[in-house]
PDB file of C-alpha atoms in Angstrom:
ATOM      1  CA  UNK A 144      15.241 -27.695  25.561  1.00 60.00           C
ATOM      2  CA  UNK A 145      14.046 -27.198  21.992  1.00 71.00           C
ATOM      3  CA  UNK A 146      14.258 -29.728  19.225  1.00 75.00           C
ATOM      4  CA  UNK A 147      16.292 -28.799  16.142  1.00 81.00           C
ATOM      5  CA  UNK A 148      14.302 -26.932  13.514  1.00 75.00           C
ATOM      6  CA  UNK A 149      13.233 -28.780  10.391  1.00 79.00           C
ATOM      7  CA  UNK A 150      14.208 -27.564   6.937  1.00 83.00           C
ATOM      8  CA  UNK A 151      10.657 -26.235   6.481  1.00 76.00           C
ATOM      9  CA  UNK A 152      10.879 -24.267   9.711  1.00 74.00           C
ATOM     10  CA  UNK A 153      14.278 -22.850   8.758  1.00 78.00           C
ATOM     11  CA  UNK A 154      12.850 -21.904   5.370  1.00 84.00           C
ATOM     12  CA  UNK A 155       9.927 -20.161   7.073  1.00 77.00           C
ATOM     13  CA  UNK A 156      12.317 -17.928   9.006  1.00 80.00           C
ATOM     14  CA  UNK A 157      14.319 -17.163   5.852  1.00 86.00           C
ATOM     15  CA  UNK A 158      11.217 -16.387   3.770  1.00 85.00           C
ATOM     16  CA  UNK A 159       9.773 -14.266   6.566  1.00 82.00           C
ATOM     17  CA  UNK A 160      12.990 -12.257   6.823  1.00 88.00           C
ATOM     18  CA  UNK A 161      13.219 -11.745   3.059  1.00 91.00           C
ATOM     19  CA  UNK A 162       9.525 -10.846   2.920  1.00 85.00           C
ATOM     20  CA  UNK A 163       9.977  -8.310   5.695  1.00 87.00           C
ATOM     21  CA  UNK A 164      12.921  -6.691   3.917  1.00 93.00           C
ATOM     22  CA  UNK A 165      10.992  -6.554   0.622  1.00 91.00           C
ATOM     23  CA  UNK A 166       7.979  -5.066   2.399  1.00 87.00           C
ATOM     24  CA  UNK A 167      10.172  -2.375   3.962  1.00 92.00           C
ATOM     25  CA  UNK A 168      11.639  -1.408   0.584  1.00 95.00           C
ATOM     26  CA  UNK A 169       8.164  -1.332  -0.985  1.00 91.00           C
ATOM     27  CA  UNK A 170       6.788   0.752   1.887  1.00 91.00           C
ATOM     28  CA  UNK A 171       9.549   3.355   1.551  1.00 94.00           C
ATOM     29  CA  UNK A 172       9.071   3.566  -2.219  1.00 95.00           C
ATOM     30  CA  UNK A 173       5.291   3.765  -1.901  1.00 94.00           C
ATOM     31  CA  UNK A 174       5.427   6.495   0.742  1.00 94.00           C
ATOM     32  CA  UNK A 175       7.837   8.527  -1.363  1.00 95.00           C
ATOM     33  CA  UNK A 176       5.401   8.179  -4.282  1.00 96.00           C
ATOM     34  CA  UNK A 177       2.483   9.330  -2.098  1.00 95.00           C
ATOM     35  CA  UNK A 178       4.439  12.404  -0.987  1.00 95.00           C
ATOM     36  CA  UNK A 179       5.212  13.317  -4.618  1.00 95.00           C
ATOM     37  CA  UNK A 180       1.605  12.559  -5.593  1.00 95.00           C
ATOM     38  CA  UNK A 181       0.333  14.993  -2.948  1.00 95.00           C
ATOM     39  CA  UNK A 182       2.835  17.675  -3.959  1.00 94.00           C
ATOM     40  CA  UNK A 183       1.854  17.357  -7.620  1.00 93.00           C
ATOM     41  CA  UNK A 184      -1.857  17.470  -6.754  1.00 94.00           C
ATOM     42  CA  UNK A 185      -1.330  20.615  -4.679  1.00 94.00           C
ATOM     43  CA  UNK A 186       0.458  22.308  -7.574  1.00 92.00           C
ATOM     44  CA  UNK A 187      -2.147  21.194 -10.129  1.00 91.00           C
ATOM     45  CA  UNK A 188      -5.183  22.142  -8.053  1.00 91.00           C
ATOM     46  CA  UNK A 189      -3.844  25.179  -6.229  1.00 90.00           C
ATOM     47  CA  UNK A 190      -5.364  23.953  -2.966  1.00 91.00           C
ATOM     48  CA  UNK A 191      -3.958  22.362   0.154  1.00 92.00           C
ATOM     49  CA  UNK A 192      -4.413  18.596   0.580  1.00 92.00           C
ATOM     50  CA  UNK A 193      -7.297  17.372   2.750  1.00 92.00           C
ATOM     51  CA  UNK A 194      -4.928  15.448   5.036  1.00 91.00           C
ATOM     52  CA  UNK A 195      -1.938  17.054   6.756  1.00 88.00           C
ATOM     53  CA  UNK A 196       1.500  15.790   5.711  1.00 87.00           C
ATOM     54  CA  UNK A 197       1.940  13.972   9.031  1.00 91.00           C
ATOM     55  CA  UNK A 198      -0.881  11.588   8.053  1.00 93.00           C
ATOM     56  CA  UNK A 199       1.012  10.327   5.002  1.00 92.00           C
ATOM     57  CA  UNK A 200       3.130   8.417   7.521  1.00 93.00           C
ATOM     58  CA  UNK A 201       1.049   8.235  10.700  1.00 93.00           C
ATOM     59  CA  UNK A 202      -2.069   7.196   8.782  1.00 92.00           C
ATOM     60  CA  UNK A 203      -0.585   3.735   8.354  1.00 90.00           C
ATOM     61  CA  UNK A 204       0.184   3.102  12.024  1.00 90.00           C
ATOM     62  CA  UNK A 205      -2.486   4.903  14.069  1.00 92.00           C
ATOM     63  CA  UNK A 206      -5.144   2.310  14.926  1.00 88.00           C
ATOM     64  CA  UNK A 207      -8.611   2.744  13.390  1.00 89.00           C
ATOM     65  CA  UNK A 208      -7.426   5.748  11.341  1.00 90.00           C
ATOM     66  CA  UNK A 209      -5.278   3.324   9.334  1.00 89.00           C
ATOM     67  CA  UNK A 210      -8.464   1.733   8.003  1.00 90.00           C
ATOM     68  CA  UNK A 211      -9.228   4.708   5.749  1.00 91.00           C
ATOM     69  CA  UNK A 212      -6.628   7.527   5.812  1.00 94.00           C
ATOM     70  CA  UNK A 213      -4.075   6.027   3.382  1.00 94.00           C
ATOM     71  CA  UNK A 214      -6.752   5.415   0.730  1.00 96.00           C
ATOM     72  CA  UNK A 215      -8.187   8.860   1.443  1.00 95.00           C
ATOM     73  CA  UNK A 216      -4.810  10.510   0.886  1.00 95.00           C
ATOM     74  CA  UNK A 217      -4.423   8.851  -2.525  1.00 96.00           C
ATOM     75  CA  UNK A 218      -8.040   9.615  -3.473  1.00 96.00           C
ATOM     76  CA  UNK A 219      -7.706  13.263  -2.396  1.00 95.00           C
ATOM     77  CA  UNK A 220      -4.525  13.678  -4.424  1.00 94.00           C
ATOM     78  CA  UNK A 221      -6.192  12.086  -7.448  1.00 95.00           C
ATOM     79  CA  UNK A 222      -9.207  14.394  -7.171  1.00 94.00           C
ATOM     80  CA  UNK A 223      -6.889  17.371  -6.874  1.00 92.00           C
ATOM     81  CA  UNK A 224      -5.088  16.255 -10.021  1.00 91.00           C
ATOM     82  CA  UNK A 225      -8.136  15.370 -12.114  1.00 91.00           C
ATOM     83  CA  UNK A 226     -11.367  16.549 -10.477  1.00 90.00           C
ATOM     84  CA  UNK A 227     -13.423  15.696 -13.552  1.00 91.00           C
ATOM     85  CA  UNK A 228     -12.353  12.045 -13.605  1.00 93.00           C
ATOM     86  CA  UNK A 229     -13.505   9.088 -11.555  1.00 95.00           C
ATOM     87  CA  UNK A 230     -11.121   7.495  -9.112  1.00 96.00           C
ATOM     88  CA  UNK A 231      -9.578   4.420 -10.780  1.00 96.00           C
ATOM     89  CA  UNK A 232     -11.196   1.193  -9.566  1.00 97.00           C
ATOM     90  CA  UNK A 233      -7.729  -0.193  -8.867  1.00 96.00           C
ATOM     91  CA  UNK A 234      -7.404   2.229  -5.923  1.00 97.00           C
ATOM     92  CA  UNK A 235     -10.481   0.747  -4.237  1.00 97.00           C
ATOM     93  CA  UNK A 236      -9.461  -2.823  -5.089  1.00 97.00           C
ATOM     94  CA  UNK A 237      -5.989  -2.172  -3.667  1.00 96.00           C
ATOM     95  CA  UNK A 238      -7.375  -0.740  -0.473  1.00 96.00           C
ATOM     96  CA  UNK A 239     -10.079  -3.371  -0.003  1.00 96.00           C
ATOM     97  CA  UNK A 240      -7.617  -6.218  -0.407  1.00 95.00           C
ATOM     98  CA  UNK A 241      -5.066  -4.498   1.818  1.00 92.00           C
ATOM     99  CA  UNK A 242      -7.548  -4.048   4.660  1.00 92.00           C
ATOM    100  CA  UNK A 243      -8.854  -7.601   4.206  1.00 92.00           C
ATOM    101  CA  UNK A 244      -5.327  -9.014   4.288  1.00 88.00           C
ATOM    102  CA  UNK A 245      -4.326  -6.974   7.309  1.00 86.00           C
ATOM    103  CA  UNK A 246      -7.462  -7.672   9.337  1.00 86.00           C
ATOM    104  CA  UNK A 247      -7.417 -11.375   8.546  1.00 82.00           C
ATOM    105  CA  UNK A 248      -3.689 -11.591   9.270  1.00 73.00           C
ATOM    106  CA  UNK A 249      -3.851  -9.768  12.601  1.00 60.00           C
ATOM    107  CA  UNK A 250      -5.741 -12.544  14.337  1.00 55.00           C
ATOM    108  CA  UNK A 251      -3.708 -15.250  12.657  1.00 53.00           C
ATOM    109  CA  UNK A 252      -0.196 -13.907  12.991  1.00 53.00           C
ATOM    110  CA  UNK A 253       0.132 -11.313  15.693  1.00 58.00           C
ATOM    111  CA  UNK A 254      -1.489 -13.089  18.607  1.00 64.00           C
ATOM    112  CA  UNK A 255       0.828 -16.082  18.484  1.00 68.00           C
ATOM    113  CA  UNK A 256       4.530 -16.720  18.719  1.00 73.00           C
ATOM    114  CA  UNK A 257       6.543 -17.670  15.648  1.00 70.00           C
ATOM    115  CA  UNK A 258       6.645 -21.277  16.837  1.00 73.00           C
ATOM    116  CA  UNK A 259       2.846 -21.378  17.103  1.00 75.00           C
ATOM    117  CA  UNK A 260       2.486 -19.906  13.610  1.00 70.00           C
ATOM    118  CA  UNK A 261       4.874 -22.526  12.223  1.00 69.00           C
ATOM    119  CA  UNK A 262       2.923 -25.273  14.002  1.00 74.00           C
ATOM    120  CA  UNK A 263      -0.310 -23.896  12.525  1.00 72.00           C
ATOM    121  CA  UNK A 264       1.214 -24.044   9.036  1.00 70.00           C
ATOM    122  CA  UNK A 265       1.196 -27.837   9.434  1.00 74.00           C
ATOM    123  CA  UNK A 266      -2.458 -28.033  10.490  1.00 79.00           C
ATOM    124  CA  UNK A 267      -4.362 -24.856   9.491  1.00 77.00           C
ATOM    125  CA  UNK A 268      -2.618 -23.509   6.416  1.00 77.00           C
ATOM    126  CA  UNK A 269      -5.691 -22.151   4.558  1.00 82.00           C
ATOM    127  CA  UNK A 270      -6.301 -19.062   6.728  1.00 80.00           C
ATOM    128  CA  UNK A 271      -2.613 -18.159   6.431  1.00 78.00           C
ATOM    129  CA  UNK A 272      -2.688 -18.586   2.650  1.00 83.00           C
ATOM    130  CA  UNK A 273      -5.940 -16.638   2.271  1.00 87.00           C
ATOM    131  CA  UNK A 274      -4.528 -13.705   4.235  1.00 85.00           C
ATOM    132  CA  UNK A 275      -1.297 -13.780   2.236  1.00 85.00           C
ATOM    133  CA  UNK A 276      -3.247 -14.014  -1.042  1.00 91.00           C
ATOM    134  CA  UNK A 277      -5.189 -10.874  -0.108  1.00 93.00           C
ATOM    135  CA  UNK A 278      -1.948  -9.001   0.616  1.00 90.00           C
ATOM    136  CA  UNK A 279      -0.341 -10.182  -2.637  1.00 92.00           C
ATOM    137  CA  UNK A 280      -3.511  -9.164  -4.509  1.00 95.00           C
ATOM    138  CA  UNK A 281      -3.329  -5.778  -2.813  1.00 94.00           C
ATOM    139  CA  UNK A 282       0.275  -5.391  -3.946  1.00 94.00           C
ATOM    140  CA  UNK A 283      -0.655  -6.148  -7.560  1.00 96.00           C
ATOM    141  CA  UNK A 284      -3.695  -3.857  -7.445  1.00 97.00           C
ATOM    142  CA  UNK A 285      -1.524  -1.223  -5.752  1.00 95.00           C
ATOM    143  CA  UNK A 286       0.967  -1.334  -8.621  1.00 96.00           C
ATOM    144  CA  UNK A 287      -1.893  -0.919 -11.093  1.00 97.00           C
ATOM    145  CA  UNK A 288      -3.270   1.967  -9.012  1.00 96.00           C
ATOM    146  CA  UNK A 289       0.113   3.700  -8.909  1.00 96.00           C
ATOM    147  CA  UNK A 290       0.379   3.465 -12.696  1.00 96.00           C
ATOM    148  CA  UNK A 291      -3.199   4.707 -13.243  1.00 96.00           C
ATOM    149  CA  UNK A 292      -2.963   7.650 -10.843  1.00 95.00           C
ATOM    150  CA  UNK A 293       0.503   8.614 -12.068  1.00 96.00           C
ATOM    151  CA  UNK A 294      -0.639   8.498 -15.707  1.00 95.00           C
ATOM    152  CA  UNK A 295      -3.486  10.895 -14.928  1.00 94.00           C
ATOM    153  CA  UNK A 296      -1.135  13.305 -13.171  1.00 94.00           C
ATOM    154  CA  UNK A 297       1.403  13.183 -15.995  1.00 94.00           C
ATOM    155  CA  UNK A 298      -1.327  13.869 -18.577  1.00 92.00           C
ATOM    156  CA  UNK A 299      -2.643  16.764 -16.502  1.00 90.00           C
ATOM    157  CA  UNK A 300       0.866  18.224 -16.137  1.00 90.00           C
ATOM    158  CA  UNK A 301       1.339  18.047 -19.892  1.00 89.00           C
ATOM    159  CA  UNK A 302      -1.988  19.874 -20.393  1.00 86.00           C
ATOM    160  CA  UNK A 303      -0.975  22.520 -17.873  1.00 80.00           C
ATOM    161  CA  UNK A 304       2.342  23.045 -19.633  1.00 80.00           C
ATOM    162  CA  UNK A 305       0.476  23.770 -22.885  1.00 76.00           C
ATOM    163  CA  UNK A 306       1.319  22.660 -26.382  1.00 74.00           C
ATOM    164  CA  UNK A 307       4.943  22.621 -27.348  1.00 68.00           C
ATOM    165  CA  UNK A 308       5.870  24.873 -30.193  1.00 63.00           C
ATOM    166  CA  UNK A 309       8.646  23.467 -32.340  1.00 69.00           C
ATOM    167  CA  UNK A 310      11.729  25.628 -32.312  1.00 68.00           C
ATOM    168  CA  UNK A 311      13.330  26.543 -35.629  1.00 73.00           C
ATOM    169  CA  UNK A 312      16.596  24.786 -36.206  1.00 67.00           C
TER     170      UNK A 312
END
């Protein structure tokens, strides 16, 4: 027999569900961006990407490989798009915070049941908040990285297209 959930516990389930849905939407959008990023880099550089297309998806879920492949795919595409430029710092910040958030969250969240996590929120909230802060920081840095890498590709595509000659009216 379980006691009725408190309002805080009900809220936790609601926030977790909404957070999971938002994460799914963000993941789909991010992966579609990475696929386009790789395609653009291949066209701009004329060479095949370092990582096979399968790794754009599997690189996130295969243990150990997921610690470096996703960042490597973005970095490889950036270098293919602009070999003379340095990788934006936001890419490394994004990846460092993402790995930190995931590794710190694995021990906190995935080894326990939802009820144990809720109970821990009453007594040991700081590790949960620190892990979440790293993931939120990674999301912000990831948005900055997407903008920086995309801007470089757009500029390179404009260069490749050549100067526009105005047409007589």
